[in-house]
Amino acid sequence: MKLVLLGAPGAGKGTLASYLVEKMGVPTISTGNMLRAAIADGTELGKQAKSYMDAGDLVPDSLILGLIKERLAQPDCKNGCILDGFPRNVPQAEALESMVPMDCALSLEVADETIVGRMSSRRVCLTCGATYNLTNMKTKVEGVCDKCGNPVVIRKDDAPETVLARLKTYHDQTEPVKGFYEKLGKLKTIPGDVAMEEVQKLACEALGL
Ligand code: AP5
């Protein structure tokens, strides 16, 4: 299955993707993680993307589309993929649909107030992309990633003022992507503000897994 995960920043897309990857046996492609890796590696893409990400804006489509096209052409995507963080606006969704049509777009619905609270307690591993939370998903050893042993940190764009900018960007540019998939009959919606196990169950039901 080729699946798009939609939802506001902090809705739980990455957390759900790391569960679905086992169930579906296809890779997760997170454009956010790819961009953070490019910044860490000091590549030209990373240099160009950084200021947009720090401000909570979208990175220009011209940078993202080439990246995703190259990734989707990799052999591990031949049986499907889970897209987390792409498409982020209607032009990206149109480009994706003409490149590799998706089977389903699953949207996680979470109120903005809940998101602001979640982001302040989120911690991430910038090496492997694993996500944790100080309230309900702690690392086994404080400050150390369970998966790869590297430090877990606060993401730079999780500062409260940047979270508000990202939410605005989401409502202005990404929310209309739901309408795009709805018109194609591919949109499914589940609540994302319930316990993680419940989100996983609802996602499996919606996807027929
Ligand atoms: P990206 O990395 O994609 O960030 P995002 O979409 O803003 O999403 P997040 O990673 O912040 O949140 P999430 O939904 O994955 O939530 P998570 O599972 O971590 O993008 C970052 C930036 O890169 C963008 O702002 C943009 O600049 C750029 N970019 C990326 N893609 C782009 C594109 N296609 N085009 C242009 N620019 C692009 O969960 C959040 C927290 O909540 C965690 O702590 C988690 O433990 C917790 N949590 C999860 N589920 C639950 C639950 N059910 N109950 C309680 N807590 C929960």
PDB file of C-alpha atoms in Angstrom, residues 2-193:
ATOM      1  CA  LYS A   2       1.086   3.535  -0.756  1.00  0.00           C
ATOM      2  CA  LEU A   3      -0.029   5.651   2.177  1.00  0.00           C
ATOM      3  CA  VAL A   4       0.124   9.363   2.964  1.00  0.00           C
ATOM      4  CA  LEU A   5      -0.093  10.427   6.625  1.00  0.00           C
ATOM      5  CA  LEU A   6      -1.635  13.874   7.049  1.00  0.00           C
ATOM      6  CA  GLY A   7      -1.995  15.979  10.173  1.00  0.00           C
ATOM      7  CA  ALA A   8      -0.779  19.099  11.914  1.00  0.00           C
ATOM      8  CA  PRO A   9       2.760  19.355  13.285  1.00  0.00           C
ATOM      9  CA  GLY A  10       2.836  17.123  16.359  1.00  0.00           C
ATOM     10  CA  ALA A  11      -0.362  15.263  15.427  1.00  0.00           C
ATOM     11  CA  GLY A  12       1.543  11.984  15.794  1.00  0.00           C
ATOM     12  CA  LYS A  13       2.387  11.152  12.165  1.00  0.00           C
ATOM     13  CA  GLY A  14       5.941  10.044  12.927  1.00  0.00           C
ATOM     14  CA  THR A  15       4.854   8.058  15.980  1.00  0.00           C
ATOM     15  CA  LEU A  16       2.157   6.227  13.999  1.00  0.00           C
ATOM     16  CA  ALA A  17       4.510   5.689  11.047  1.00  0.00           C
ATOM     17  CA  SER A  18       7.039   3.894  13.254  1.00  0.00           C
ATOM     18  CA  TYR A  19       4.235   1.482  14.283  1.00  0.00           C
ATOM     19  CA  LEU A  20       2.814   0.999  10.762  1.00  0.00           C
ATOM     20  CA  VAL A  21       6.222   0.320   9.256  1.00  0.00           C
ATOM     21  CA  GLU A  22       6.281  -3.065  11.051  1.00  0.00           C
ATOM     22  CA  LYS A  23       2.676  -3.884  10.150  1.00  0.00           C
ATOM     23  CA  MET A  24       2.934  -2.912   6.490  1.00  0.00           C
ATOM     24  CA  GLY A  25       6.520  -3.937   5.752  1.00  0.00           C
ATOM     25  CA  VAL A  26       7.170  -0.869   3.618  1.00  0.00           C
ATOM     26  CA  PRO A  27       9.541   2.061   4.307  1.00  0.00           C
ATOM     27  CA  THR A  28       8.580   5.341   5.926  1.00  0.00           C
ATOM     28  CA  ILE A  29       9.691   8.424   4.058  1.00  0.00           C
ATOM     29  CA  SER A  30       9.805  11.515   6.257  1.00  0.00           C
ATOM     30  CA  THR A  31      10.756  14.665   4.360  1.00  0.00           C
ATOM     31  CA  GLY A  32      11.319  16.404   7.716  1.00  0.00           C
ATOM     32  CA  ASN A  33      13.883  13.753   8.753  1.00  0.00           C
ATOM     33  CA  MET A  34      15.533  13.913   5.319  1.00  0.00           C
ATOM     34  CA  LEU A  35      15.856  17.688   5.578  1.00  0.00           C
ATOM     35  CA  ARG A  36      17.217  17.532   9.150  1.00  0.00           C
ATOM     36  CA  ALA A  37      19.795  14.956   7.978  1.00  0.00           C
ATOM     37  CA  ALA A  38      20.774  17.292   5.116  1.00  0.00           C
ATOM     38  CA  ILE A  39      21.252  20.151   7.594  1.00  0.00           C
ATOM     39  CA  ALA A  40      23.342  17.946   9.908  1.00  0.00           C
ATOM     40  CA  ASP A  41      25.492  16.845   6.939  1.00  0.00           C
ATOM     41  CA  GLY A  42      25.936  20.441   5.788  1.00  0.00           C
ATOM     42  CA  THR A  43      24.760  19.695   2.229  1.00  0.00           C
ATOM     43  CA  GLU A  44      23.640  22.398  -0.206  1.00  0.00           C
ATOM     44  CA  LEU A  45      20.016  21.246   0.277  1.00  0.00           C
ATOM     45  CA  GLY A  46      20.405  21.545   4.056  1.00  0.00           C
ATOM     46  CA  LYS A  47      21.869  25.042   3.773  1.00  0.00           C
ATOM     47  CA  GLN A  48      18.960  26.175   1.615  1.00  0.00           C
ATOM     48  CA  ALA A  49      16.273  24.490   3.762  1.00  0.00           C
ATOM     49  CA  LYS A  50      17.447  25.614   7.209  1.00  0.00           C
ATOM     50  CA  SER A  51      16.095  29.173   7.348  1.00  0.00           C
ATOM     51  CA  TYR A  52      12.620  28.062   6.187  1.00  0.00           C
ATOM     52  CA  MET A  53      12.464  25.276   8.779  1.00  0.00           C
ATOM     53  CA  ASP A  54      13.687  27.509  11.597  1.00  0.00           C
ATOM     54  CA  ALA A  55      10.914  29.992  10.766  1.00  0.00           C
ATOM     55  CA  GLY A  56       8.179  27.318  10.598  1.00  0.00           C
ATOM     56  CA  ASP A  57       7.664  27.884   6.848  1.00  0.00           C
ATOM     57  CA  LEU A  58       7.545  25.272   4.123  1.00  0.00           C
ATOM     58  CA  VAL A  59      10.750  24.594   2.219  1.00  0.00           C
ATOM     59  CA  PRO A  60      10.201  25.549  -1.472  1.00  0.00           C
ATOM     60  CA  ASP A  61       8.611  22.857  -3.649  1.00  0.00           C
ATOM     61  CA  SER A  62      11.560  23.088  -6.045  1.00  0.00           C
ATOM     62  CA  LEU A  63      13.821  21.610  -3.323  1.00  0.00           C
ATOM     63  CA  ILE A  64      11.361  18.991  -2.058  1.00  0.00           C
ATOM     64  CA  LEU A  65      10.025  17.507  -5.288  1.00  0.00           C
ATOM     65  CA  GLY A  66      13.402  16.335  -6.590  1.00  0.00           C
ATOM     66  CA  LEU A  67      14.210  14.821  -3.198  1.00  0.00           C
ATOM     67  CA  ILE A  68      10.985  12.817  -3.025  1.00  0.00           C
ATOM     68  CA  LYS A  69      11.145  11.707  -6.663  1.00  0.00           C
ATOM     69  CA  GLU A  70      14.613  10.275  -6.120  1.00  0.00           C
ATOM     70  CA  ARG A  71      13.540   8.526  -2.879  1.00  0.00           C
ATOM     71  CA  LEU A  72      10.392   6.976  -4.380  1.00  0.00           C
ATOM     72  CA  ALA A  73      12.480   5.523  -7.214  1.00  0.00           C
ATOM     73  CA  GLN A  74      14.544   3.435  -4.731  1.00  0.00           C
ATOM     74  CA  PRO A  75      13.937  -0.343  -4.926  1.00  0.00           C
ATOM     75  CA  ASP A  76      12.611  -0.578  -1.331  1.00  0.00           C
ATOM     76  CA  CYS A  77       9.528   1.452  -2.373  1.00  0.00           C
ATOM     77  CA  LYS A  78       8.388  -1.023  -5.025  1.00  0.00           C
ATOM     78  CA  ASN A  79       5.772  -2.616  -2.716  1.00  0.00           C
ATOM     79  CA  GLY A  80       4.614   0.655  -1.208  1.00  0.00           C
ATOM     80  CA  CYS A  81       5.596   3.364   1.238  1.00  0.00           C
ATOM     81  CA  ILE A  82       4.375   5.503   4.114  1.00  0.00           C
ATOM     82  CA  LEU A  83       4.804   9.215   3.436  1.00  0.00           C
ATOM     83  CA  ASP A  84       5.158  11.351   6.585  1.00  0.00           C
ATOM     84  CA  GLY A  85       5.281  15.112   5.984  1.00  0.00           C
ATOM     85  CA  PHE A  86       4.748  15.008   2.225  1.00  0.00           C
ATOM     86  CA  PRO A  87       2.690  16.278   0.428  1.00  0.00           C
ATOM     87  CA  ARG A  88       2.471  19.537   2.358  1.00  0.00           C
ATOM     88  CA  ASN A  89       0.461  21.666  -0.077  1.00  0.00           C
ATOM     89  CA  VAL A  90      -1.853  21.066  -3.047  1.00  0.00           C
ATOM     90  CA  PRO A  91       0.855  21.532  -5.742  1.00  0.00           C
ATOM     91  CA  GLN A  92       2.969  18.844  -3.996  1.00  0.00           C
ATOM     92  CA  ALA A  93      -0.085  16.535  -3.841  1.00  0.00           C
ATOM     93  CA  GLU A  94      -0.762  17.062  -7.546  1.00  0.00           C
ATOM     94  CA  ALA A  95       2.889  16.390  -8.398  1.00  0.00           C
ATOM     95  CA  LEU A  96       2.895  13.220  -6.284  1.00  0.00           C
ATOM     96  CA  GLU A  97      -0.331  11.920  -7.822  1.00  0.00           C
ATOM     97  CA  SER A  98       1.128  12.297 -11.317  1.00  0.00           C
ATOM     98  CA  MET A  99       4.431  10.699 -10.225  1.00  0.00           C
ATOM     99  CA  VAL A 100       3.194   7.784  -8.060  1.00  0.00           C
ATOM    100  CA  PRO A 101      -0.566   7.692  -7.297  1.00  0.00           C
ATOM    101  CA  MET A 102      -1.282   7.006  -3.618  1.00  0.00           C
ATOM    102  CA  ASP A 103      -3.832   4.429  -2.382  1.00  0.00           C
ATOM    103  CA  CYS A 104      -4.914   6.287   0.739  1.00  0.00           C
ATOM    104  CA  ALA A 105      -4.388   9.492   2.745  1.00  0.00           C
ATOM    105  CA  LEU A 106      -4.965   9.039   6.482  1.00  0.00           C
ATOM    106  CA  SER A 107      -5.465  12.239   8.453  1.00  0.00           C
ATOM    107  CA  LEU A 108      -4.849  12.469  12.220  1.00  0.00           C
ATOM    108  CA  GLU A 109      -7.095  15.102  13.781  1.00  0.00           C
ATOM    109  CA  VAL A 110      -5.726  16.912  16.856  1.00  0.00           C
ATOM    110  CA  ALA A 111      -6.734  20.303  18.294  1.00  0.00           C
ATOM    111  CA  ASP A 112      -4.103  23.063  18.218  1.00  0.00           C
ATOM    112  CA  GLU A 113      -4.126  23.410  22.041  1.00  0.00           C
ATOM    113  CA  THR A 114      -3.179  19.736  22.463  1.00  0.00           C
ATOM    114  CA  ILE A 115      -0.348  20.136  19.958  1.00  0.00           C
ATOM    115  CA  VAL A 116       1.276  23.071  21.716  1.00  0.00           C
ATOM    116  CA  GLY A 117       1.435  20.991  24.922  1.00  0.00           C
ATOM    117  CA  ARG A 118       2.850  17.904  23.182  1.00  0.00           C
ATOM    118  CA  MET A 119       5.634  19.789  21.433  1.00  0.00           C
ATOM    119  CA  SER A 120       7.038  21.265  24.635  1.00  0.00           C
ATOM    120  CA  SER A 121       7.655  17.751  25.983  1.00  0.00           C
ATOM    121  CA  ARG A 122       8.772  16.087  22.736  1.00  0.00           C
ATOM    122  CA  ARG A 123      12.367  14.882  22.452  1.00  0.00           C
ATOM    123  CA  VAL A 124      13.901  13.496  19.250  1.00  0.00           C
ATOM    124  CA  CYS A 125      17.005  11.634  18.163  1.00  0.00           C
ATOM    125  CA  LEU A 126      18.546  13.600  15.306  1.00  0.00           C
ATOM    126  CA  THR A 127      20.619  10.551  14.318  1.00  0.00           C
ATOM    127  CA  CYS A 128      17.905   7.917  13.709  1.00  0.00           C
ATOM    128  CA  GLY A 129      14.753  10.098  13.828  1.00  0.00           C
ATOM    129  CA  ALA A 130      13.137   8.293  16.800  1.00  0.00           C
ATOM    130  CA  THR A 131      10.600  10.389  18.736  1.00  0.00           C
ATOM    131  CA  TYR A 132       9.921  10.399  22.473  1.00  0.00           C
ATOM    132  CA  ASN A 133       7.878  12.388  24.968  1.00  0.00           C
ATOM    133  CA  LEU A 134       8.726  13.329  28.547  1.00  0.00           C
ATOM    134  CA  THR A 135       5.158  12.662  29.676  1.00  0.00           C
ATOM    135  CA  ASN A 136       4.121   9.421  28.001  1.00  0.00           C
ATOM    136  CA  MET A 137       6.971   7.987  25.928  1.00  0.00           C
ATOM    137  CA  LYS A 138      10.222   8.357  27.851  1.00  0.00           C
ATOM    138  CA  THR A 139      13.583   6.939  26.838  1.00  0.00           C
ATOM    139  CA  LYS A 140      14.778   4.033  29.024  1.00  0.00           C
ATOM    140  CA  VAL A 141      17.916   6.030  29.941  1.00  0.00           C
ATOM    141  CA  GLU A 142      17.320   9.750  30.345  1.00  0.00           C
ATOM    142  CA  GLY A 143      18.528  11.726  27.321  1.00  0.00           C
ATOM    143  CA  VAL A 144      19.668   8.648  25.351  1.00  0.00           C
ATOM    144  CA  CYS A 145      17.902   7.156  22.315  1.00  0.00           C
ATOM    145  CA  ASP A 146      16.620   3.613  22.963  1.00  0.00           C
ATOM    146  CA  LYS A 147      17.178   2.670  19.324  1.00  0.00           C
ATOM    147  CA  CYS A 148      20.675   3.953  18.511  1.00  0.00           C
ATOM    148  CA  GLY A 149      22.205   5.233  21.780  1.00  0.00           C
ATOM    149  CA  ASN A 150      22.729   8.800  20.555  1.00  0.00           C
ATOM    150  CA  PRO A 151      21.488  11.874  22.484  1.00  0.00           C
ATOM    151  CA  VAL A 152      17.829  12.914  22.311  1.00  0.00           C
ATOM    152  CA  VAL A 153      17.226  16.663  22.089  1.00  0.00           C
ATOM    153  CA  ILE A 154      14.547  19.328  21.709  1.00  0.00           C
ATOM    154  CA  ARG A 155      13.975  20.065  18.026  1.00  0.00           C
ATOM    155  CA  LYS A 156      14.870  23.668  17.215  1.00  0.00           C
ATOM    156  CA  ASP A 157      11.480  24.241  15.558  1.00  0.00           C
ATOM    157  CA  ASP A 158       9.639  23.023  18.693  1.00  0.00           C
ATOM    158  CA  ALA A 159      10.167  26.410  20.385  1.00  0.00           C
ATOM    159  CA  PRO A 160       6.643  27.680  21.282  1.00  0.00           C
ATOM    160  CA  GLU A 161       6.682  30.644  18.857  1.00  0.00           C
ATOM    161  CA  THR A 162       7.843  28.422  15.985  1.00  0.00           C
ATOM    162  CA  VAL A 163       5.159  25.829  16.783  1.00  0.00           C
ATOM    163  CA  LEU A 164       2.524  28.570  16.389  1.00  0.00           C
ATOM    164  CA  ALA A 165       4.054  29.564  13.024  1.00  0.00           C
ATOM    165  CA  ARG A 166       4.044  25.912  11.910  1.00  0.00           C
ATOM    166  CA  LEU A 167       0.389  25.547  12.924  1.00  0.00           C
ATOM    167  CA  LYS A 168      -0.482  28.614  10.851  1.00  0.00           C
ATOM    168  CA  THR A 169       1.426  27.187   7.880  1.00  0.00           C
ATOM    169  CA  TYR A 170      -0.447  23.900   8.371  1.00  0.00           C
ATOM    170  CA  HIS A 171      -3.899  25.519   8.382  1.00  0.00           C
ATOM    171  CA  ASP A 172      -3.094  27.809   5.434  1.00  0.00           C
ATOM    172  CA  GLN A 173      -1.274  25.381   3.152  1.00  0.00           C
ATOM    173  CA  THR A 174      -1.489  21.750   4.284  1.00  0.00           C
ATOM    174  CA  GLU A 175      -5.096  21.400   5.428  1.00  0.00           C
ATOM    175  CA  PRO A 176      -6.378  21.920   1.832  1.00  0.00           C
ATOM    176  CA  VAL A 177      -4.508  18.719   0.892  1.00  0.00           C
ATOM    177  CA  LYS A 178      -7.275  16.821   2.725  1.00  0.00           C
ATOM    178  CA  GLY A 179      -9.816  18.222   0.249  1.00  0.00           C
ATOM    179  CA  PHE A 180      -7.570  17.156  -2.625  1.00  0.00           C
ATOM    180  CA  TYR A 181      -7.611  13.510  -1.474  1.00  0.00           C
ATOM    181  CA  GLU A 182     -11.290  13.656  -0.502  1.00  0.00           C
ATOM    182  CA  LYS A 183     -12.192  14.537  -4.092  1.00  0.00           C
ATOM    183  CA  LEU A 184     -10.225  11.482  -5.231  1.00  0.00           C
ATOM    184  CA  GLY A 185     -12.118   9.301  -2.703  1.00  0.00           C
ATOM    185  CA  LYS A 186      -8.839   8.465  -0.929  1.00  0.00           C
ATOM    186  CA  LEU A 187      -9.204  10.374   2.362  1.00  0.00           C
ATOM    187  CA  LYS A 188      -9.714   8.641   5.713  1.00  0.00           C
ATOM    188  CA  THR A 189      -9.820  10.518   9.005  1.00  0.00           C
ATOM    189  CA  ILE A 190      -9.209   9.332  12.577  1.00  0.00           C
ATOM    190  CA  PRO A 191      -8.806  11.164  15.908  1.00  0.00           C
ATOM    191  CA  GLY A 192      -5.170  11.655  16.943  1.00  0.00           C
ATOM    192  CA  ASP A 193      -5.890  13.026  20.421  1.00  0.00           C
TER     193      ASP A 193
END
